[in-house]
């Protein structure tokens, strides 16, 4: 059965993304990646996230928020998938440091994006959480952008 | 914002001129902060002129520069590494 919608999943802290390997566990192929307010180097990324959190008085580091946006059957090629991921990241990048990575599942050939977000805003230190209100707002943004129904899993 | 659950139960008042009050209130509004929040942030970070939003901006410029180096001068890894190192030092100065 064809999936004609995008889905957004909130993941736990166990969602690790390999930046260097072209093939990552789960038979995913890394299509592209990008970041906003962060270095591409994984070691520096941790430092930059921690620096922002400390600046706003957070001494115990907060975990990055990990979201997966599954493009279902709406995306058929690498370029579109990467462009979609950039637009997904743009939603958060106005206030939050974000790393995004586009993968293709080598079994289903479907594309999805991983979004890793520092929950502390670099702008004003406000904490972002994955409340249904915040996530529904993100889904509405995606829905308006891609003109397709978006479901929160 | 230090902690959303942290109690702020101490009060410190400060005397301001009319002009200062207008100036600080406008500056706070620009940063989407209350006047108190703005003054707290200024006091807390008075020893550094760096702010996360400025560093994020510099980081993005640096990322673009590194991407260009990797694309057009892939053999020149030292320059990219040097930029990464410089950026790391800048981030360290934030705290």
Tab-separated table of N, CA and C in Angstrom, chain A residues 38-151:
chain	number	residue	atom	x	y	z
A	38	UNK	N	26.358	24.773	14.218
A	38	UNK	CA	27.200	23.688	14.723
A	38	UNK	C	28.279	23.370	13.710
A	39	UNK	N	29.382	22.834	14.232
A	39	UNK	CA	30.440	22.395	13.354
A	39	UNK	C	30.100	21.007	12.814
A	40	UNK	N	30.673	20.687	11.667
A	40	UNK	CA	30.441	19.346	11.112
A	40	UNK	C	31.206	18.278	11.875
A	41	UNK	N	32.232	18.721	12.596
A	41	UNK	CA	33.038	17.772	13.350
A	41	UNK	C	32.283	17.329	14.609
A	42	UNK	N	32.028	16.019	14.764
A	42	UNK	CA	31.224	15.536	15.893
A	42	UNK	C	31.753	15.962	17.266
A	43	UNK	N	33.092	15.977	17.428
A	43	UNK	CA	33.663	16.371	18.722
A	43	UNK	C	33.291	17.813	19.064
A	44	UNK	N	33.396	18.687	18.061
A	44	UNK	CA	33.091	20.093	18.301
A	44	UNK	C	31.600	20.324	18.526
A	45	UNK	N	30.779	19.498	17.891
A	45	UNK	CA	29.322	19.652	18.020
A	45	UNK	C	28.905	19.578	19.481
A	46	UNK	N	29.436	18.578	20.177
A	46	UNK	CA	29.091	18.398	21.591
A	46	UNK	C	29.486	19.639	22.385
A	47	UNK	N	30.700	20.139	22.106
A	47	UNK	CA	31.197	21.313	22.824
A	47	UNK	C	30.299	22.528	22.561
A	48	UNK	N	29.901	22.702	21.297
A	48	UNK	CA	29.102	23.877	20.939
A	48	UNK	C	27.702	23.838	21.565
A	49	UNK	N	27.153	22.650	21.638
A	49	UNK	CA	25.838	22.494	22.272
A	49	UNK	C	25.966	22.791	23.773
A	50	UNK	N	27.004	22.234	24.383
A	50	UNK	CA	27.226	22.429	25.817
A	50	UNK	C	27.487	23.902	26.143
A	51	UNK	N	28.252	24.578	25.266
A	51	UNK	CA	28.567	25.995	25.487
A	51	UNK	C	27.298	26.837	25.542
A	52	UNK	N	26.383	26.577	24.628
A	52	UNK	CA	25.129	27.340	24.600
A	52	UNK	C	24.312	27.041	25.854
A	53	UNK	N	24.280	25.777	26.237
A	53	UNK	CA	23.499	25.398	27.422
A	53	UNK	C	24.086	26.053	28.673
A	54	UNK	N	25.422	26.028	28.776
A	54	UNK	CA	26.070	26.629	29.950
A	54	UNK	C	25.852	28.139	29.989
A	55	UNK	N	25.923	28.761	28.819
A	55	UNK	CA	25.747	30.219	28.736
A	55	UNK	C	24.415	30.618	29.371
A	56	UNK	N	23.411	29.769	29.167
A	56	UNK	CA	22.087	30.060	29.710
A	56	UNK	C	21.853	29.362	31.056
A	57	UNK	N	22.949	28.977	31.688
A	57	UNK	CA	22.861	28.493	33.070
A	57	UNK	C	22.490	27.039	33.240
A	58	UNK	N	22.528	26.247	32.161
A	58	UNK	CA	22.214	24.817	32.285
A	58	UNK	C	23.526	24.081	32.554
A	59	UNK	N	23.706	23.624	33.766
A	59	UNK	CA	24.967	22.963	34.130
A	59	UNK	C	24.956	21.468	33.792
A	60	UNK	N	23.799	20.825	33.994
A	60	UNK	CA	23.679	19.411	33.632
A	60	UNK	C	23.255	19.349	32.173
A	61	UNK	N	24.129	18.884	31.272
A	61	UNK	CA	23.808	18.918	29.847
A	61	UNK	C	22.471	18.248	29.512
A	62	UNK	N	21.685	18.899	28.693
A	62	UNK	CA	20.414	18.331	28.251
A	62	UNK	C	20.634	17.580	26.944
A	63	UNK	N	19.965	16.454	26.820
A	63	UNK	CA	20.082	15.639	25.605
A	63	UNK	C	19.551	16.397	24.387
A	64	UNK	N	20.146	16.131	23.246
A	64	UNK	CA	19.623	16.686	22.002
A	64	UNK	C	18.261	16.040	21.720
A	65	UNK	N	17.369	16.787	21.120
A	65	UNK	CA	16.079	16.224	20.713
A	65	UNK	C	16.276	15.577	19.346
A	66	UNK	N	15.777	14.381	19.205
A	66	UNK	CA	15.957	13.640	17.948
A	66	UNK	C	14.601	13.382	17.309
A	67	UNK	N	14.396	13.936	16.142
A	67	UNK	CA	13.155	13.719	15.390
A	67	UNK	C	13.474	13.023	14.079
A	68	UNK	N	12.565	12.176	13.631
A	68	UNK	CA	12.710	11.576	12.306
A	68	UNK	C	11.510	11.988	11.463
A	69	UNK	N	11.802	12.549	10.290
A	69	UNK	CA	10.732	12.886	9.350
A	69	UNK	C	10.831	11.890	8.200
A	70	UNK	N	9.800	11.052	8.078
A	70	UNK	CA	9.782	10.044	7.021
A	70	UNK	C	9.016	10.602	5.831
A	71	UNK	N	9.674	10.623	4.671
A	71	UNK	CA	9.042	11.240	3.503
A	71	UNK	C	8.094	10.300	2.753
A	72	UNK	N	7.998	9.068	3.205
A	72	UNK	CA	7.076	8.123	2.574
A	72	UNK	C	7.312	8.013	1.076
A	73	UNK	N	6.216	8.059	0.327
A	73	UNK	CA	6.337	7.955	-1.130
A	73	UNK	C	6.382	9.316	-1.815
A	74	UNK	N	6.425	10.373	-0.992
A	74	UNK	CA	6.363	11.713	-1.587
A	74	UNK	C	7.687	12.147	-2.198
A	75	UNK	N	8.781	11.457	-1.868
A	75	UNK	CA	10.100	11.834	-2.387
A	75	UNK	C	10.721	10.649	-3.115
A	76	UNK	N	11.259	10.930	-4.304
A	76	UNK	CA	11.780	9.829	-5.127
A	76	UNK	C	13.277	9.930	-5.432
A	77	UNK	N	13.879	11.102	-5.112
A	77	UNK	CA	15.296	11.236	-5.476
A	77	UNK	C	16.095	11.946	-4.383
A	78	UNK	N	17.417	11.794	-4.468
A	78	UNK	CA	18.329	12.336	-3.451
A	78	UNK	C	18.190	13.849	-3.294
A	79	UNK	N	18.133	14.541	-4.426
A	79	UNK	CA	18.112	16.012	-4.384
A	79	UNK	C	16.894	16.536	-3.646
A	80	UNK	N	15.735	15.975	-3.988
A	80	UNK	CA	14.498	16.429	-3.331
A	80	UNK	C	14.539	16.102	-1.846
A	81	UNK	N	15.012	14.899	-1.532
A	81	UNK	CA	15.083	14.493	-0.122
A	81	UNK	C	15.972	15.458	0.666
A	82	UNK	N	17.126	15.809	0.092
A	82	UNK	CA	18.054	16.720	0.773
A	82	UNK	C	17.435	18.101	0.933
A	83	UNK	N	16.749	18.549	-0.124
A	83	UNK	CA	16.114	19.875	-0.069
A	83	UNK	C	15.014	19.894	0.996
A	84	UNK	N	14.247	18.826	1.073
A	84	UNK	CA	13.186	18.717	2.083
A	84	UNK	C	13.800	18.784	3.490
A	85	UNK	N	14.902	18.067	3.666
A	85	UNK	CA	15.536	18.036	4.993
A	85	UNK	C	16.028	19.430	5.398
A	86	UNK	N	16.579	20.151	4.414
A	86	UNK	CA	17.040	21.516	4.677
A	86	UNK	C	15.881	22.394	5.142
A	87	UNK	N	14.723	22.205	4.508
A	87	UNK	CA	13.548	23.001	4.876
A	87	UNK	C	13.012	22.605	6.251
A	88	UNK	N	13.077	21.309	6.551
A	88	UNK	CA	12.669	20.848	7.892
A	88	UNK	C	13.561	21.513	8.945
A	89	UNK	N	14.877	21.527	8.680
A	89	UNK	CA	15.833	22.084	9.637
A	89	UNK	C	15.637	23.590	9.795
A	90	UNK	N	15.256	24.231	8.708
A	90	UNK	CA	15.077	25.688	8.724
A	90	UNK	C	14.040	26.111	9.776
A	91	UNK	N	13.053	25.274	9.983
A	91	UNK	CA	11.999	25.585	10.952
A	91	UNK	C	12.607	25.834	12.341
A	92	UNK	N	13.588	25.019	12.700
A	92	UNK	CA	14.186	25.119	14.038
A	92	UNK	C	15.385	26.067	14.071
A	93	UNK	N	16.041	26.224	12.918
A	93	UNK	CA	17.323	26.933	12.913
A	93	UNK	C	17.227	28.410	13.282
A	94	UNK	N	16.035	28.974	13.252
A	94	UNK	CA	15.892	30.381	13.645
A	94	UNK	C	16.177	30.562	15.137
A	95	UNK	N	16.031	29.494	15.896
A	95	UNK	CA	16.237	29.600	17.346
A	95	UNK	C	17.163	28.535	17.935
A	96	UNK	N	17.318	27.448	17.221
A	96	UNK	CA	18.051	26.321	17.820
A	96	UNK	C	19.163	25.814	16.905
A	97	UNK	N	20.247	25.365	17.528
A	97	UNK	CA	21.306	24.702	16.761
A	97	UNK	C	20.752	23.363	16.296
A	98	UNK	N	21.032	23.022	15.079
A	98	UNK	CA	20.455	21.779	14.560
A	98	UNK	C	21.402	21.092	13.580
A	99	UNK	N	21.414	19.779	13.686
A	99	UNK	CA	22.143	18.940	12.730
A	99	UNK	C	21.108	18.090	12.015
A	100	UNK	N	21.168	18.037	10.702
A	100	UNK	CA	20.199	17.191	9.984
A	100	UNK	C	20.915	16.265	9.006
A	101	UNK	N	20.347	15.100	8.865
A	101	UNK	CA	20.968	14.084	8.032
A	101	UNK	C	19.875	13.365	7.237
A	102	UNK	N	20.091	13.216	5.940
A	102	UNK	CA	19.102	12.544	5.104
A	102	UNK	C	19.567	11.134	4.806
A	103	UNK	N	18.698	10.180	5.031
A	103	UNK	CA	19.008	8.773	4.781
A	103	UNK	C	18.028	8.172	3.786
A	104	UNK	N	18.496	7.123	3.126
A	104	UNK	CA	17.589	6.312	2.307
A	104	UNK	C	17.631	4.876	2.827
A	105	UNK	N	16.478	4.347	3.110
A	105	UNK	CA	16.381	2.957	3.545
A	105	UNK	C	16.624	2.084	2.315
A	106	UNK	N	17.673	1.276	2.367
A	106	UNK	CA	18.065	0.527	1.175
A	106	UNK	C	17.156	-0.669	0.885
A	107	UNK	N	16.241	-0.946	1.796
A	107	UNK	CA	15.289	-2.032	1.524
A	107	UNK	C	14.019	-1.485	0.875
A	108	UNK	N	13.458	-0.435	1.482
A	108	UNK	CA	12.218	0.133	0.932
A	108	UNK	C	12.500	1.247	-0.081
A	109	UNK	N	13.744	1.740	-0.097
A	109	UNK	CA	14.199	2.861	-0.922
A	109	UNK	C	13.534	4.189	-0.555
A	110	UNK	N	12.868	4.211	0.578
A	110	UNK	CA	12.247	5.453	1.028
A	110	UNK	C	13.269	6.327	1.753
A	111	UNK	N	12.981	7.623	1.709
A	111	UNK	CA	13.889	8.589	2.342
A	111	UNK	C	13.331	9.067	3.683
A	112	UNK	N	14.235	9.415	4.574
A	112	UNK	CA	13.828	10.042	5.827
A	112	UNK	C	14.934	10.971	6.306
A	113	UNK	N	14.568	11.895	7.179
A	113	UNK	CA	15.558	12.829	7.730
A	113	UNK	C	15.637	12.672	9.229
A	114	UNK	N	16.843	12.727	9.745
A	114	UNK	CA	17.057	12.787	11.187
A	114	UNK	C	17.329	14.249	11.531
A	115	UNK	N	16.670	14.750	12.535
A	115	UNK	CA	16.918	16.106	13.004
A	115	UNK	C	17.378	16.032	14.451
A	116	UNK	N	18.562	16.559	14.715
A	116	UNK	CA	19.074	16.592	16.094
A	116	UNK	C	19.126	18.049	16.536
A	117	UNK	N	18.369	18.367	17.557
A	117	UNK	CA	18.177	19.768	17.945
A	117	UNK	C	18.651	20.005	19.368
A	118	UNK	N	19.430	21.075	19.554
A	118	UNK	CA	19.774	21.483	20.916
A	118	UNK	C	18.509	22.091	21.532
A	119	UNK	N	17.999	21.516	22.613
A	119	UNK	CA	16.727	22.030	23.156
A	119	UNK	C	16.805	23.431	23.747
A	120	UNK	N	18.032	23.957	23.919
A	120	UNK	CA	18.165	25.319	24.454
A	120	UNK	C	18.380	26.302	23.302
A	121	UNK	N	17.526	27.300	23.237
A	121	UNK	CA	17.617	28.280	22.160
A	121	UNK	C	18.900	29.096	22.276
A	122	UNK	N	19.635	29.226	21.172
A	122	UNK	CA	20.847	30.058	21.197
A	122	UNK	C	20.471	31.533	21.207
A	123	UNK	N	19.222	31.810	20.962
A	123	UNK	CA	18.758	33.188	20.864
A	123	UNK	C	18.403	33.762	22.243
A	124	UNK	N	17.571	33.018	22.985
A	124	UNK	CA	17.134	33.548	24.278
A	124	UNK	C	17.161	32.511	25.409
A	125	UNK	N	17.698	31.328	25.144
A	125	UNK	CA	17.826	30.319	26.200
A	125	UNK	C	16.549	29.564	26.517
A	126	UNK	N	15.488	29.842	25.776
A	126	UNK	CA	14.230	29.143	26.063
A	126	UNK	C	14.344	27.665	25.688
A	127	UNK	N	13.669	26.832	26.484
A	127	UNK	CA	13.763	25.387	26.269
A	127	UNK	C	12.671	24.918	25.324
A	128	UNK	N	13.095	24.170	24.309
A	128	UNK	CA	12.117	23.576	23.390
A	128	UNK	C	11.799	22.179	23.891
A	129	UNK	N	10.522	21.850	23.911
A	129	UNK	CA	10.165	20.482	24.261
A	129	UNK	C	9.245	19.912	23.195
A	130	UNK	N	9.135	18.593	23.219
A	130	UNK	CA	8.355	17.929	22.176
A	130	UNK	C	6.902	17.738	22.632
A	131	UNK	N	6.325	18.783	23.180
A	131	UNK	CA	4.917	18.726	23.583
A	131	UNK	C	4.070	18.575	22.319
A	132	UNK	N	2.856	18.056	22.505
A	132	UNK	CA	2.014	17.849	21.321
A	132	UNK	C	1.728	19.182	20.631
A	133	UNK	N	1.653	20.255	21.414
A	133	UNK	CA	1.397	21.568	20.816
A	133	UNK	C	2.558	21.974	19.885
A	134	UNK	N	3.793	21.834	20.404
A	134	UNK	CA	4.965	22.193	19.597
A	134	UNK	C	5.096	21.300	18.365
A	135	UNK	N	4.855	20.004	18.565
A	135	UNK	CA	5.034	19.075	17.453
A	135	UNK	C	3.943	19.239	16.398
A	136	UNK	N	2.719	19.536	16.866
A	136	UNK	CA	1.649	19.760	15.894
A	136	UNK	C	1.925	21.012	15.064
A	137	UNK	N	2.533	21.997	15.711
A	137	UNK	CA	2.895	23.229	14.992
A	137	UNK	C	3.930	22.911	13.898
A	138	UNK	N	4.882	22.063	14.251
A	138	UNK	CA	5.900	21.656	13.277
A	138	UNK	C	5.247	20.887	12.118
A	139	UNK	N	4.309	19.998	12.458
A	139	UNK	CA	3.601	19.227	11.422
A	139	UNK	C	2.807	20.161	10.499
A	140	UNK	N	2.193	21.173	11.097
A	140	UNK	CA	1.435	22.135	10.281
A	140	UNK	C	2.366	22.882	9.338
A	141	UNK	N	3.547	23.229	9.837
A	141	UNK	CA	4.548	23.914	9.003
A	141	UNK	C	4.930	23.031	7.811
A	142	UNK	N	5.193	21.756	8.098
A	142	UNK	CA	5.576	20.830	7.023
A	142	UNK	C	4.432	20.639	6.037
A	143	UNK	N	3.237	20.534	6.580
A	143	UNK	CA	2.066	20.321	5.742
A	143	UNK	C	1.864	21.497	4.781
A	144	UNK	N	2.014	22.717	5.302
A	144	UNK	CA	1.866	23.912	4.477
A	144	UNK	C	2.962	24.012	3.439
A	145	UNK	N	4.145	23.582	3.839
A	145	UNK	CA	5.316	23.693	2.965
A	145	UNK	C	5.261	22.697	1.803
A	146	UNK	N	4.948	21.466	2.135
A	146	UNK	CA	5.001	20.419	1.118
A	146	UNK	C	3.630	20.099	0.515
A	147	UNK	N	2.589	20.757	1.021
A	147	UNK	CA	1.217	20.524	0.514
A	147	UNK	C	0.864	19.035	0.580
A	148	UNK	N	1.109	18.470	1.715
A	148	UNK	CA	0.862	17.038	1.904
A	148	UNK	C	0.474	16.814	3.368
A	149	UNK	N	-0.296	15.764	3.632
A	149	UNK	CA	-0.688	15.558	5.024
A	149	UNK	C	0.501	15.043	5.843
A	150	UNK	N	0.590	15.536	7.065
A	150	UNK	CA	1.703	15.158	7.945
A	150	UNK	C	1.120	14.604	9.238
A	151	UNK	N	1.617	13.447	9.618
A	151	UNK	CA	1.091	12.776	10.804
A	151	UNK	C	2.182	12.637	11.854
